[in-house]
Amino acid sequence: PCAISAFAMKANAGAHGIMASSMGAKLHAHASHSTQAPNLPPVAGLFPGVLADIDKDLHSLHSLQLDPDESIGLGLTMALVGNLVTTLGLNLQRFAHTRLDASESYTHSRLWWVGFSLMIGGEVGNFMAYGFAPATLVAPMGAFSVISNAIYATMLLSEKFRRRDVFGSTLIII
């Protein structure tokens, strides 16, 4: 837009007998007093205050001194706990279904809602873990949900833990 307006001003100045070079100098002086923040793209001139605030906030984030090993440990812990809580919630929901009569709705079961809440809370914790640790470390922690599901199903639902379950859980750990 600046090049178009400079062309229009020069053409207008030429038509009215004003020297185009003086208009170009005025245009250059006007452009040098713009409100753009340094290190921002030219589009930033459209929203100078907002983008300058974002740029300032980003620079302040770089000054934080966090121990990367500590935040990765926190992320992995959040992922592990999140997966354990999610699996517990799913097993509580299934347990609530097995206790209900065929005529009852599962939405009237408090145990089902506790399981549902645990499932949502666990997934939120799992989602938050991605903010502290890289996905290459957080995603494999989901394998613990398979192992914890086998344990919870044995305890809550009286399912048998067979030899092939042990073999499969061992392969997951390896």
Short mmCIF file of C-alpha atoms in Angstrom, two decimals:
data_model
loop_
_atom_site.label_atom_id
_atom_site.label_comp_id
_atom_site.label_asym_id
_atom_site.label_seq_id
_atom_site.Cartn_x
_atom_site.Cartn_y
_atom_site.Cartn_z
CA PRO A 1 0.00 0.00 0.00
CA CYS A 2 2.87 2.39 0.70
CA ALA A 3 4.29 2.03 -2.84
CA ILE A 4 0.86 2.67 -4.36
CA SER A 5 0.31 5.78 -2.25
CA ALA A 6 3.82 7.05 -3.10
CA PHE A 7 3.07 6.60 -6.82
CA ALA A 8 -0.29 8.38 -6.45
CA MET A 9 1.30 11.28 -4.53
CA LYS A 10 4.06 11.70 -7.12
CA ALA A 11 1.54 11.65 -9.95
CA ASN A 12 -0.68 14.14 -8.15
CA ALA A 13 2.28 16.38 -7.37
CA GLY A 14 3.39 16.34 -11.00
CA ALA A 15 -0.09 17.30 -12.18
CA HIS A 16 -0.21 20.34 -9.89
CA GLY A 17 3.24 21.64 -10.72
CA ILE A 18 4.81 20.67 -7.36
CA MET A 19 8.19 19.04 -7.49
CA ALA A 20 7.85 15.29 -7.11
CA SER A 21 11.14 15.04 -5.28
CA SER A 22 9.91 17.22 -2.41
CA MET A 23 6.79 15.09 -2.09
CA GLY A 24 8.93 11.97 -2.05
CA ALA A 25 11.01 13.47 0.75
CA LYS A 26 7.87 14.25 2.74
CA LEU A 27 6.60 10.71 2.18
CA HIS A 28 9.93 9.26 3.35
CA ALA A 29 9.88 11.50 6.45
CA HIS A 30 6.32 10.36 7.21
CA ALA A 31 7.24 6.68 6.83
CA SER A 32 10.23 7.02 9.18
CA HIS A 33 7.92 8.20 12.00
CA SER A 34 5.70 5.08 11.88
CA THR A 35 4.64 3.40 15.09
CA GLN A 36 5.92 -0.05 14.13
CA ALA A 37 7.88 -1.87 16.81
CA PRO A 38 11.33 -3.09 15.84
CA ASN A 39 11.74 -6.71 14.69
CA LEU A 40 8.08 -6.99 13.69
CA PRO A 41 6.82 -7.68 10.17
CA PRO A 42 5.44 -4.78 8.10
CA VAL A 43 1.88 -5.96 8.77
CA ALA A 44 2.48 -5.05 12.41
CA GLY A 45 1.82 -1.43 11.49
CA LEU A 46 -1.87 -2.29 11.32
CA PHE A 47 -1.97 -3.25 15.02
CA PRO A 48 1.09 -1.54 16.55
CA GLY A 49 0.03 -1.63 20.19
CA VAL A 50 -1.19 -5.22 20.25
CA LEU A 51 1.77 -6.69 18.39
CA ALA A 52 4.24 -4.65 20.42
CA ASP A 53 2.69 -6.06 23.61
CA ILE A 54 2.93 -9.60 22.23
CA ASP A 55 6.55 -9.02 21.24
CA LYS A 56 7.32 -7.70 24.74
CA ASP A 57 5.63 -10.72 26.34
CA LEU A 58 7.58 -13.12 24.15
CA HIS A 59 10.86 -11.45 25.12
CA SER A 60 9.96 -11.73 28.80
CA LEU A 61 9.24 -15.45 28.36
CA HIS A 62 12.74 -15.97 26.99
CA SER A 63 14.18 -14.50 30.18
CA LEU A 64 12.60 -17.19 32.39
CA GLN A 65 15.19 -19.61 33.73
CA LEU A 66 13.47 -22.98 34.02
CA ASP A 67 15.37 -26.19 34.59
CA PRO A 68 14.53 -28.25 31.49
CA ASP A 69 15.07 -31.55 33.29
CA GLU A 70 12.60 -30.55 36.00
CA SER A 71 9.85 -29.60 33.54
CA ILE A 72 10.33 -32.82 31.55
CA GLY A 73 9.99 -34.83 34.75
CA LEU A 74 6.82 -32.93 35.60
CA GLY A 75 5.42 -33.59 32.13
CA LEU A 76 6.16 -37.31 32.32
CA THR A 77 4.64 -37.53 35.80
CA MET A 78 1.52 -35.71 34.61
CA ALA A 79 1.23 -38.08 31.65
CA LEU A 80 1.63 -41.16 33.83
CA VAL A 81 -0.86 -39.99 36.47
CA GLY A 82 -3.25 -38.76 33.76
CA ASN A 83 -3.25 -42.17 32.07
CA LEU A 84 -3.74 -43.98 35.37
CA VAL A 85 -6.66 -41.74 36.35
CA THR A 86 -8.27 -42.01 32.91
CA THR A 87 -8.10 -45.79 32.99
CA LEU A 88 -9.51 -45.89 36.51
CA GLY A 89 -12.40 -43.69 35.37
CA LEU A 90 -13.16 -45.96 32.40
CA ASN A 91 -13.14 -49.05 34.61
CA LEU A 92 -15.43 -47.36 37.15
CA GLN A 93 -17.85 -46.56 34.35
CA ARG A 94 -17.83 -50.17 33.20
CA PHE A 95 -18.28 -51.34 36.80
CA ALA A 96 -21.28 -49.02 37.13
CA HIS A 97 -22.78 -50.53 33.96
CA THR A 98 -22.43 -54.06 35.33
CA ARG A 99 -24.19 -53.15 38.60
CA LEU A 100 -27.24 -51.57 36.94
CA ASP A 101 -30.46 -53.34 36.06
CA ALA A 102 -31.48 -53.42 32.42
CA SER A 103 -34.26 -50.92 33.09
CA GLU A 104 -32.03 -48.32 34.78
CA SER A 105 -30.18 -45.58 32.96
CA TYR A 106 -26.47 -45.29 33.60
CA THR A 107 -26.78 -41.50 33.82
CA HIS A 108 -28.54 -41.95 37.18
CA SER A 109 -25.56 -43.79 38.63
CA ARG A 110 -23.25 -41.66 40.79
CA LEU A 111 -20.46 -44.17 40.29
CA TRP A 112 -20.71 -43.73 36.52
CA TRP A 113 -20.42 -39.94 36.91
CA VAL A 114 -17.41 -40.33 39.21
CA GLY A 115 -15.80 -42.49 36.54
CA PHE A 116 -16.70 -39.97 33.85
CA SER A 117 -15.20 -37.12 35.90
CA LEU A 118 -12.01 -39.09 36.52
CA MET A 119 -11.74 -39.86 32.83
CA ILE A 120 -12.06 -36.17 31.89
CA GLY A 121 -9.66 -35.08 34.64
CA GLY A 122 -7.09 -37.66 33.58
CA GLU A 123 -7.27 -36.56 29.96
CA VAL A 124 -6.85 -32.92 30.98
CA GLY A 125 -3.73 -33.88 32.94
CA ASN A 126 -2.49 -35.89 29.98
CA PHE A 127 -3.10 -32.91 27.69
CA MET A 128 -1.25 -30.58 30.05
CA ALA A 129 1.74 -32.92 30.07
CA TYR A 130 2.42 -31.96 26.46
CA GLY A 131 3.16 -28.44 27.67
CA PHE A 132 6.02 -29.63 29.87
CA ALA A 133 7.60 -32.46 27.90
CA PRO A 134 8.00 -33.23 24.22
CA ALA A 135 5.40 -35.41 22.50
CA THR A 136 8.06 -38.02 21.77
CA LEU A 137 8.24 -38.68 25.52
CA VAL A 138 4.62 -38.07 26.55
CA ALA A 139 2.86 -40.17 23.89
CA PRO A 140 4.59 -43.47 24.78
CA MET A 141 3.42 -43.01 28.38
CA GLY A 142 -0.02 -43.97 27.04
CA ALA A 143 1.20 -47.56 27.01
CA PHE A 144 0.86 -47.55 30.79
CA SER A 145 -2.90 -47.21 30.37
CA VAL A 146 -2.97 -50.71 28.86
CA ILE A 147 -1.10 -52.14 31.85
CA SER A 148 -3.15 -50.19 34.39
CA ASN A 149 -6.34 -51.26 32.60
CA ALA A 150 -5.35 -54.92 33.06
CA ILE A 151 -4.74 -54.29 36.79
CA TYR A 152 -7.93 -52.28 37.35
CA ALA A 153 -10.05 -54.80 35.43
CA THR A 154 -8.68 -57.60 37.60
CA MET A 155 -9.45 -55.71 40.82
CA LEU A 156 -12.77 -54.00 39.97
CA LEU A 157 -14.36 -56.26 37.38
CA SER A 158 -13.01 -59.63 38.56
CA GLU A 159 -11.48 -60.34 35.17
CA LYS A 160 -8.75 -62.95 35.00
CA PHE A 161 -5.17 -61.92 34.33
CA ARG A 162 -3.99 -64.65 31.98
CA ARG A 163 -0.54 -65.67 30.88
CA ARG A 164 -0.97 -63.92 27.53
CA ASP A 165 -1.87 -60.72 29.43
CA VAL A 166 1.42 -60.97 31.30
CA PHE A 167 3.24 -61.56 28.01
CA GLY A 168 1.55 -58.60 26.32
CA SER A 169 2.24 -56.28 29.28
CA THR A 170 5.88 -57.36 29.24
CA LEU A 171 6.14 -56.51 25.54
CA ILE A 172 4.65 -53.08 26.21
CA ILE A 173 7.20 -52.35 28.92
CA ILE A 174 10.10 -53.47 26.73
#
